[in-house]
Each structure stands twice: as structure tokens, then as C-alpha cells.
XYZ file of C-alpha atoms in Angstrom:
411
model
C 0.000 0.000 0.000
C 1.326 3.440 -1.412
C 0.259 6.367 1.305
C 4.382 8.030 1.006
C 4.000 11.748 1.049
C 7.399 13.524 0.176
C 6.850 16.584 2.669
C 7.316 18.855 -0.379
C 3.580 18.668 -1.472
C 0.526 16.782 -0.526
C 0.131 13.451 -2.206
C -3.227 12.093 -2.425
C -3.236 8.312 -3.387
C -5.761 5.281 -4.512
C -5.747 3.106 -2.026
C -8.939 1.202 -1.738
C -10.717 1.609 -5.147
C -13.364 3.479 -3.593
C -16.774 3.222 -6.177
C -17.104 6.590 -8.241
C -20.904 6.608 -7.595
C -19.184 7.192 -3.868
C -17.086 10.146 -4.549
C -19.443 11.252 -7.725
C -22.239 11.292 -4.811
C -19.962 13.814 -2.956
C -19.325 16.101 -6.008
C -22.609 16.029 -6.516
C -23.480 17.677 -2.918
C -19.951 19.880 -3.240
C -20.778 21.464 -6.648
C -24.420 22.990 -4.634
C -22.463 25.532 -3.148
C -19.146 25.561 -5.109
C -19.629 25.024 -8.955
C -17.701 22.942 -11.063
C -16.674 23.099 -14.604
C -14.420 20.715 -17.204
C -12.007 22.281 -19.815
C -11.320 20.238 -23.157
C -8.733 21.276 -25.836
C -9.771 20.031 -28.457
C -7.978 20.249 -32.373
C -11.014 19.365 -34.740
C -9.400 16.445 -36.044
C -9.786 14.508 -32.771
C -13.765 14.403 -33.018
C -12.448 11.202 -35.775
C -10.807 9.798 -33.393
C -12.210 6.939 -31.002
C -10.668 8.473 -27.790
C -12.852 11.892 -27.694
C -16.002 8.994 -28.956
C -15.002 7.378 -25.445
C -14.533 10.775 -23.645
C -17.678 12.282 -24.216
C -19.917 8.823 -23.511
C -18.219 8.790 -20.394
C -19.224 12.404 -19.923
C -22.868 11.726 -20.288
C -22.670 9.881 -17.177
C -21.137 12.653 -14.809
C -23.938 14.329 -12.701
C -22.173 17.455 -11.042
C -20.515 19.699 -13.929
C -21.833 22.886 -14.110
C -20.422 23.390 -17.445
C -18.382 22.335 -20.086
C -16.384 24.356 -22.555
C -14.137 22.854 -25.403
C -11.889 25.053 -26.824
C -11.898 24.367 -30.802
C -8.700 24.126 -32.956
C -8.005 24.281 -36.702
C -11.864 24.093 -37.877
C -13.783 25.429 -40.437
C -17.172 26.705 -40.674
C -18.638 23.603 -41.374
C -16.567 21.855 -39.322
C -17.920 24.123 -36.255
C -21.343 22.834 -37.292
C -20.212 19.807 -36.963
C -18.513 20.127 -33.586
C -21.621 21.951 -32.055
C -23.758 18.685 -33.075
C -21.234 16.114 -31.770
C -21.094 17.837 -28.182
C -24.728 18.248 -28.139
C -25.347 14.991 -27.100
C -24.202 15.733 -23.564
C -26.622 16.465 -21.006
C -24.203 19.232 -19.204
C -24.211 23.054 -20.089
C -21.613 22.695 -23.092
C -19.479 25.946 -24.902
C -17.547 25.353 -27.657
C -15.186 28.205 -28.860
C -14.670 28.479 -32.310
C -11.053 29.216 -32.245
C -10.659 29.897 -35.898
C -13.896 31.521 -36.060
C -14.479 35.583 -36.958
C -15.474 36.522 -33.654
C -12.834 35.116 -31.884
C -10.395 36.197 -34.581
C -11.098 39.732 -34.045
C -11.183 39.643 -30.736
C -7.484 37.897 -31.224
C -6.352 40.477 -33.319
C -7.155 42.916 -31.038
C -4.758 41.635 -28.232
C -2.263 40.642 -30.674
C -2.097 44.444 -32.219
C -1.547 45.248 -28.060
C 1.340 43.253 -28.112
C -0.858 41.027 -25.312
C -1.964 37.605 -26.793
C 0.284 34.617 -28.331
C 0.118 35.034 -32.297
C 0.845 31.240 -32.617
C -2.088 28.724 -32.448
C -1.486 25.607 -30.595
C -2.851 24.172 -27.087
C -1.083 26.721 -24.697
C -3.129 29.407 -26.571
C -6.410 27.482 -26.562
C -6.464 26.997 -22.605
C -5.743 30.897 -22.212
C -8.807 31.565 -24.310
C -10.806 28.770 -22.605
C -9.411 30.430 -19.258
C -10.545 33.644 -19.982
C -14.548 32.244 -21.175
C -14.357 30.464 -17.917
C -13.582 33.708 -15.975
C -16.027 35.916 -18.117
C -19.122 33.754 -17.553
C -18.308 33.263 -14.025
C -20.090 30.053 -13.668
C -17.995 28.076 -11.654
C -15.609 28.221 -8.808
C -13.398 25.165 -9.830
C -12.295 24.135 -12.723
C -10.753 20.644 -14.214
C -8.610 19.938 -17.487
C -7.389 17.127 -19.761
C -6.677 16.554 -22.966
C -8.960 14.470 -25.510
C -6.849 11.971 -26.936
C -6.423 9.548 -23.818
C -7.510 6.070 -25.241
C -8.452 4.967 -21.714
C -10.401 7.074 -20.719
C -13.128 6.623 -17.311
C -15.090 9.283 -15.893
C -13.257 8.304 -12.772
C -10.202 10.086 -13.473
C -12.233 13.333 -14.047
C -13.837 12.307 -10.387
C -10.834 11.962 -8.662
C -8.843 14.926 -10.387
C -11.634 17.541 -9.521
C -12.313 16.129 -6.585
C -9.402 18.398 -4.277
C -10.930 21.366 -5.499
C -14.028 20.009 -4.692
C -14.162 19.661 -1.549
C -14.855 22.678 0.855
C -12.825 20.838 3.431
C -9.628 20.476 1.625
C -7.678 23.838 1.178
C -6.225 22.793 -2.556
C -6.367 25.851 -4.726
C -4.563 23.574 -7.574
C -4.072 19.880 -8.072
C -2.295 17.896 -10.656
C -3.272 14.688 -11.957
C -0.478 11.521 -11.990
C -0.618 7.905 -13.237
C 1.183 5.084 -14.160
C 2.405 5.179 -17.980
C 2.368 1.619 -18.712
C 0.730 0.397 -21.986
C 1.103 -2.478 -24.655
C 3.674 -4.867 -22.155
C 6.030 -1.762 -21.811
C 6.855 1.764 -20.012
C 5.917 5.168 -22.023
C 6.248 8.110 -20.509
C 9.803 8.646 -22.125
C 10.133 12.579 -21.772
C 9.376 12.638 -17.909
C 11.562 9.327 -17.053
C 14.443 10.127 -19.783
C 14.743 13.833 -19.701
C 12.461 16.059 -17.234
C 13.726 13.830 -14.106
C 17.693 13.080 -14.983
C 17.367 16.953 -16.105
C 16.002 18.050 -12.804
C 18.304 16.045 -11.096
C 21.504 17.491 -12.928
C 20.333 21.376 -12.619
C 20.649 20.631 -9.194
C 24.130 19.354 -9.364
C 25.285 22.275 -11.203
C 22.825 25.505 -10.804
C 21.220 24.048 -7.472
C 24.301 23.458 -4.878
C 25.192 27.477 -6.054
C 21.427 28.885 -5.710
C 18.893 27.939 -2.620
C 15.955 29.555 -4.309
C 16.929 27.180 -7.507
C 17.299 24.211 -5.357
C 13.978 25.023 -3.821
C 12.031 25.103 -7.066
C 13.704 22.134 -8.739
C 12.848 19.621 -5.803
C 9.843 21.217 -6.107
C 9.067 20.186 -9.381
C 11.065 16.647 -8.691
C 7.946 16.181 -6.045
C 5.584 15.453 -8.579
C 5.261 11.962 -9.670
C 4.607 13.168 -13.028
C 5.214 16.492 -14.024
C 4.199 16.174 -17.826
C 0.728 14.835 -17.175
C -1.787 17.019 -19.007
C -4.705 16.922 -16.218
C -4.958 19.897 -13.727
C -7.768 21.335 -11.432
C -7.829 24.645 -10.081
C -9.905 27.125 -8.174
C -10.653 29.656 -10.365
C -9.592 32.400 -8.077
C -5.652 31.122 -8.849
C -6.088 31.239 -12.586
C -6.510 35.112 -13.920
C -3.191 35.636 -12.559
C -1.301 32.621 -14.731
C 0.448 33.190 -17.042
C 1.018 30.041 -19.139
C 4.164 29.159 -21.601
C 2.495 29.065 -25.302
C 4.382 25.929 -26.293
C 5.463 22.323 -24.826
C 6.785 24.305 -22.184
C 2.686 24.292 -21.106
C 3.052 21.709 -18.135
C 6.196 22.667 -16.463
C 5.415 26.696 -16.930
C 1.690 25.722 -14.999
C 3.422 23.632 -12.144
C 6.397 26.625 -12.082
C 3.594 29.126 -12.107
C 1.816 27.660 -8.927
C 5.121 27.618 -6.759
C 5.090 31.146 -7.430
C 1.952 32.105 -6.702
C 0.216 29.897 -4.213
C 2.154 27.953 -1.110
C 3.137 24.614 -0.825
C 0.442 23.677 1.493
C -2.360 24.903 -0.940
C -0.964 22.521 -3.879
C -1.635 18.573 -4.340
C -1.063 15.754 -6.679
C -3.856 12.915 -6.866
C -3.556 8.985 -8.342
C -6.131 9.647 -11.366
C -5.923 6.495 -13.238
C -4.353 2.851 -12.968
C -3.432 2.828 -16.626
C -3.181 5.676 -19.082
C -2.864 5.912 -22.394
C -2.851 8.582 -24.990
C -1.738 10.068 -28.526
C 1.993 9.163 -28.766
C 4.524 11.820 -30.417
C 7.240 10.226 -32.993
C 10.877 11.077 -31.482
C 11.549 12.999 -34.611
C 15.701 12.969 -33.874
C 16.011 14.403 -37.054
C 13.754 17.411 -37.034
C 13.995 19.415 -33.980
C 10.668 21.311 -34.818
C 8.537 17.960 -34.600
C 7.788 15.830 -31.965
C 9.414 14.723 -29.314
C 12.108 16.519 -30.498
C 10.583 20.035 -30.591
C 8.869 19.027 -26.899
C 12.259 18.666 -25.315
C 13.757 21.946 -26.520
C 10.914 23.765 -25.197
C 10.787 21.513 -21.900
C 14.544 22.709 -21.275
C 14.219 26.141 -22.160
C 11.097 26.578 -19.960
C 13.646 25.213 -16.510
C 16.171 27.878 -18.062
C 13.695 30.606 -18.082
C 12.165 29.943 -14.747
C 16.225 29.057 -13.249
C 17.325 32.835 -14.548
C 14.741 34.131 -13.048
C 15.915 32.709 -10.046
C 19.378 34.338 -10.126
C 21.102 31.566 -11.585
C 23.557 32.716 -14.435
C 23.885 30.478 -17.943
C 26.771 30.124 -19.724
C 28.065 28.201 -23.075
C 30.514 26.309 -20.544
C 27.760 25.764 -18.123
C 25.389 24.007 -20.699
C 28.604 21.244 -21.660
C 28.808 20.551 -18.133
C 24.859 20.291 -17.694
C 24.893 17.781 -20.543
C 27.710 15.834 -18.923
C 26.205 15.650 -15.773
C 22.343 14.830 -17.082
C 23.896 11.891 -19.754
C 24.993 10.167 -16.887
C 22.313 10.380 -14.345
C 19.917 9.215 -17.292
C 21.906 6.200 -18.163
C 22.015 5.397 -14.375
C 17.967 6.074 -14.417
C 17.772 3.825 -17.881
C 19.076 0.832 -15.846
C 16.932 1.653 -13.127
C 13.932 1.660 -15.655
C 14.908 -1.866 -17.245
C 15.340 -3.849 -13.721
C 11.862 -2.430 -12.786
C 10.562 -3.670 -16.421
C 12.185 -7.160 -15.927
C 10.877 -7.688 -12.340
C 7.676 -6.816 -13.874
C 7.295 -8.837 -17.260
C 7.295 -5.496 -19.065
C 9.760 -5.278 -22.150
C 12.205 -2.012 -22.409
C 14.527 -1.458 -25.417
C 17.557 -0.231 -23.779
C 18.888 0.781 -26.987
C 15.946 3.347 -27.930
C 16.296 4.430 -24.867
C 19.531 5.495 -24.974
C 18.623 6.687 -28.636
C 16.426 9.018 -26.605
C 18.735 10.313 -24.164
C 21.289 11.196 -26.780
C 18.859 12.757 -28.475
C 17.458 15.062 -25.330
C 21.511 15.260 -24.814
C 22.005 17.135 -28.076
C 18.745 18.803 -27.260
C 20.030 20.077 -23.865
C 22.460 21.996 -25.689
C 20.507 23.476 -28.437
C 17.959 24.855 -25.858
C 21.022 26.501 -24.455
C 22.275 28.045 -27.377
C 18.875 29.266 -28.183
C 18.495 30.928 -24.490
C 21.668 32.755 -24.738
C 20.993 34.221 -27.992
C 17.530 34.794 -27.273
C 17.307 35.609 -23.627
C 14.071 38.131 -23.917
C 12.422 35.925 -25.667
C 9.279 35.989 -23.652
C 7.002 32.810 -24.164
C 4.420 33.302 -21.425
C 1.191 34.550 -22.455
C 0.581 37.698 -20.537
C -2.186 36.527 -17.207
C -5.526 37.654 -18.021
C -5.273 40.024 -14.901
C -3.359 41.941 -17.026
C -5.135 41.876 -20.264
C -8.441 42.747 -18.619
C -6.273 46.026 -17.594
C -5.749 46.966 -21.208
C -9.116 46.147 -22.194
C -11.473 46.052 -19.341
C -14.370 44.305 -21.489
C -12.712 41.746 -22.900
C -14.003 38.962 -20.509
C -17.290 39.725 -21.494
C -16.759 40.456 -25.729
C -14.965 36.989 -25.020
C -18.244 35.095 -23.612
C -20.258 37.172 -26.185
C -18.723 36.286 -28.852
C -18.657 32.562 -28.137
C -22.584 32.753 -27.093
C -23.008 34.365 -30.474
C -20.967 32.070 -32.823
C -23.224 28.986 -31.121
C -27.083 30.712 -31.528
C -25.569 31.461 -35.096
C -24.248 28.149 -36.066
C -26.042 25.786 -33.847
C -27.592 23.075 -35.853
């Protein structure tokens, strides 16, 4: 039986299977005085797919959400017609913002002529907007997110991710989802076991034993059991003052973003799922735009950012030794990973997995080289405490427009 808590931040585990009609029974009488909603980023190819099919029968079934609200990527008019249709089917309040539609894109434009909103789609800019409709129509007091491509999907894990937020009794302003990665016979997860934890690990070797603020923040981050996940709940009172990294960056920037603003005390993990599965990226070693690729450059330039910020100085020199000092705690981890594999009739390729790790190795470096030539580069979106200073309306043109696209198109 797992009940380990690390000291650092609460840790909230599965230990007895308890029913979900238990817990959905206690939402249920929580979300009476303290609403609760569900964010889904959604890209409009994933309504094809059989994972959002699963997502949204499993939906039907959950009896305390106050609203929904998909955020909609990369679809066309008719494909918003479409969209509208497919989410109709659920019983709940449901928005869906037409990303790519007029409205919204002059409302875009707007902040982006400001100098105030990312110009790059992609799903760090599709939570901010689903952020700020969430704020605008003030409908709920805590809010849950996950992606739509997990193939495994049980209305269970929304249950038990919301649920910290949930409850009145609990102090959690913000709690991050973790699970076990295991699918097909073998370990996934490669990017959180093969880079984010040997790369923690090594920043506090070298930036760490020089900087207690930077030692502070990595074991921080090192608490969670897995700091990639894509599932969060907040109160909504935490979330008009984040500001959220518009690229892969997105996990690590939210986690980062929390240590800053709330206290340890007020932030939990919780065991969402025995087995996970999702969308897997390609490695892509040979196009560092792509992929896994693309996700570890931003991943390492996001603990840069956040490091400097800190007080801890970069250098060309520095980064060598940083990749030194990572290659060899990840081999060490690698070894680690394939003991735990054998003991548990998984398989593990050692040798992609050390593909991987020279990979993130060369990676390492590159984010470097980009962070000292770049070091204003500024990829947080600005918090939506700050926007609403520039243009005091624009909760409420954001919840107009939204309410206006869907009486428009609605089928």
C-alpha cells in the first residue's frame, strides 16, 4: 500500500478503489455551493478519433458539472457545425469556442495588435482563451482539465482529479493529476523518465548546490510523480493571474507558475488512473521542430527561463557541463527503468532508450544556445489580470462572442 508523502507537497493516493458513484455522490453535494466546470482542448481532427467517442460517452454519465467548454482548434465553418452537433449529445451546459472563427479572430487580433496575446495557435493558446470564457461567464468556482486523446479514458479520473478542489474541506487551490504510464507490455512516458527527471536532477548538481531559491524550485518540481501529465484542477480564483508558456513548455510553466503564486500547502497531486494511455509523439531525432524533439527543446528552455529568473547565471561552458552531468544520471535512471521492467514482465529497449537520451543530450544543448541568444524571448502569455487592464471588457466580448458564434451556427 502506497500512502508516502514527500513533505514537499501533498500526495493524495488510490488506495482502496473506492466506487465513483461514492465520490461522484460527494461532487454532486460539493458542486451545490461551489460550482464545477471541465475544460477540453480540443484540435477538430480529434472528433475522428475513437478516444474523444469514449470521452464524451463517459461524460454523459457525470452528474455534477456545471459546465463544459471545449476550446476548438483548426476548424472550419462547417466543421464548427459539426462540432456543435457532436457535443450536443451531452446532457451538461456545453461551450464550444470556435477558435478559428471571426469573432474570436477579431477579438485575437485585437490583443495581438496590443502586443498582449500569443500570435501562434497551438494548445497553450487554446487553454488561455478557454481560461478567460471560464472567468467571463463566471459560472464556476473550480475548474478541471485534460486533454482528448487519452484512449483509456473513465469518468473516474475526471472524479478523482476535480475532486481536491471540490471539496470545501480540503484547502487545494490547484491539483495535478499523476498515473502510471504503462501500456502495450512496456513503459511510455519517455520525456518525464528520460529527460524532465535526470534533467532536474543534474540542474541541481550544477545551478542548485550554487542557488537555494533554484534548489527550492527544482525539488519542487522533482515532487511530482509526473510532471508532464496534461490533467490539472484549479480554483478559479488562482487562474486570472497565470500566465502560461504558449508551447510544450505548457506543463512545467503551470506547475512553475503555482510555486510562485500559491504555497506549498495549498498545492496537491492525486492517483487519477491505474493505466493511461494517450496520442503518442514520434521522437523525430532528425527534425527538432517535430515531436518529441521540438517538446524537449521547449521543456529545457522553460527550466532555463524559470532558473534565470531565479538568479542563476547560464553560460556556453555551463550548458557542456549540464549535458555531462544529465547523460549520466539518465543512463544510471535507464538501468533503473529496465530492472523495474524485468521484475515486472514489461519489455524495455535499452537501446531506444539510450537513442532518446542522446537525443534530449544534443537537445540540452541546443535549448542553451537558443536561451543565450535569445534571452528576452518571452514565451508566457501575458495573465488575463493583465489583459483585462488593457481592455477592461474583454471577458465579457470573449463570452459574447462565443454565445453568439453557437445561436448562429447551432444546428
Amino acid at each position: 500500500m502506497d500512502f508516502y508523502q514527500n513533505g514537499i507537497i501533498t500526495t493524495l493516493h488510490n488506495l482502496v478503489d473506492r466506487p465513483i458513484e461514492d465520490m461522484e455522490a460527494d461532487l454532486l453535494k460539493y458542486s451545490k455551493t461551489r460550482p464545477l466546470g471541465l475544460i477540453l482542448p480540443s484540435l477538430y481532427s480529434e472528433l475522428q478519433t475513437p478516444a474523444l467517442a469514449k470521452i464524451v460517452e463517459e461524460l454523459k454519465s457525470v452528474p455534477y458539472l456545471e459546465e463544459i467548454v471545449v476550446g476548438l482548434d483548426r476548424a472550419n465553418e462547417a466543421e464548427y457545425r459539426h462540432a456543435l452537433e457532436y457535443f450536443s449529445v451531452l446532457p451538461q451546459n456545453v461551450k464550444v469556442i470556435w477558435n478559428d472563427g471571426p469573432r474570436m479572430k477579431a477579438i485575437h487580433k485585437k490583443l495581438v495588435d496590443e502586443g498582449i496575446a500569443p500570435e501562434a495557435p497551438g494548445k497553450g493558446r487554446n487553454v488561455w482563451y478557454m481560461i478567460g470564457y471560464v472567468l467571463g461567464s463566471d459560472k464556476v468556482e473550480s475548474v478541471a482539465l485534460h486533454d482528448c486523446d487519452i484512449i483509456t479514458y473513465e469518468r473516474s479520473l475526471l472524479a478523482r482529479l476535480i475532486y481536491p478542489v471540490a471539496n470545501p474541506q480540503f484547502n487545494y487551490a490547484f491539483a495535478k493529476g499523476f498515473y502510471t504510464r504503462i501500456a502495450n507490455q512496456t513503459m511510455n512516458g519517455r520525456v518525464t523518465r528520460l529527460l524532465v527527471t535526470p534533467l532536474i536532477r543534474a540542474l541541481q548538481k550544477t545551478a542548485g548546490e550554487q542557488n537555494e531559491r533554484a534548489d527550492e524550485y527544482l525539488s519542487h518540481i522533482d515532487s511530482y510523480r509526473y510532471p508532464l501529465a496534461g490533467e490539472f484542477a484549479f480554483r478559479t480564483g488562482v487562474i486570472s493571474d497565470l500566465r502560461i508558456p504558449s508551447d510544450w513548455g505548457l506543463e512545467i510553466g503551470v506547475l512553475s507558475e503555482m510555486k510562485r503564486n500559491i504555497s506549498s500547502n495549498r498545492i496537491c497531486q492525486v492517483d487519477i488512473a491505474d493505466i493511461y494511455d494517450h496520442k503518442h509523439q514520434d521522437l523525430s531525432a532528425d527534425d527538432a521542430q517535430k515531436g518529441l524533439s521540438k517538446m524537449s527543446i521547449d521543456i529545457a528552455k522553460a527550466f532555463y527561463r524559470k532558473l534565470a529568473a531565479e538568479g542563476v547565471t547560464f553560460t556556453t561552458e555551463g550548458f557542456r557541463t549540464l549535458k555531462a552531468t544529465y547523460y549520466r544520471i539518465a543512463l544510471d535512471l535507464i538501468e533503473s527503468y529496465r530492472n523495474d521492467a524485468i521484475m515486472n514482465g514489461l519489455e524495455l529497449d535499452v537501446h531506444k532508450e539510450e537513442i532518446a537520451v542522446e537525443m534530449f543530450c544534443e537537445n540540452i544543448i541546443k535549448a542553451g544556445q537558443h536561451f543565450l541568444e535569445a534571452p528576452m524571448e518571452t514565451p508566457f502569455i501575458p495573465s488575463w489580470n493583465r489583459v483585462s487592464s488593457a481592455f477592461p471588457e474583454i471577458l465579457k466580448e470573449i463570452t459574447e462572442a462565443v454565445e453568439a458564434d453557437m445561436q448562429e451556427y447551432q444546428p
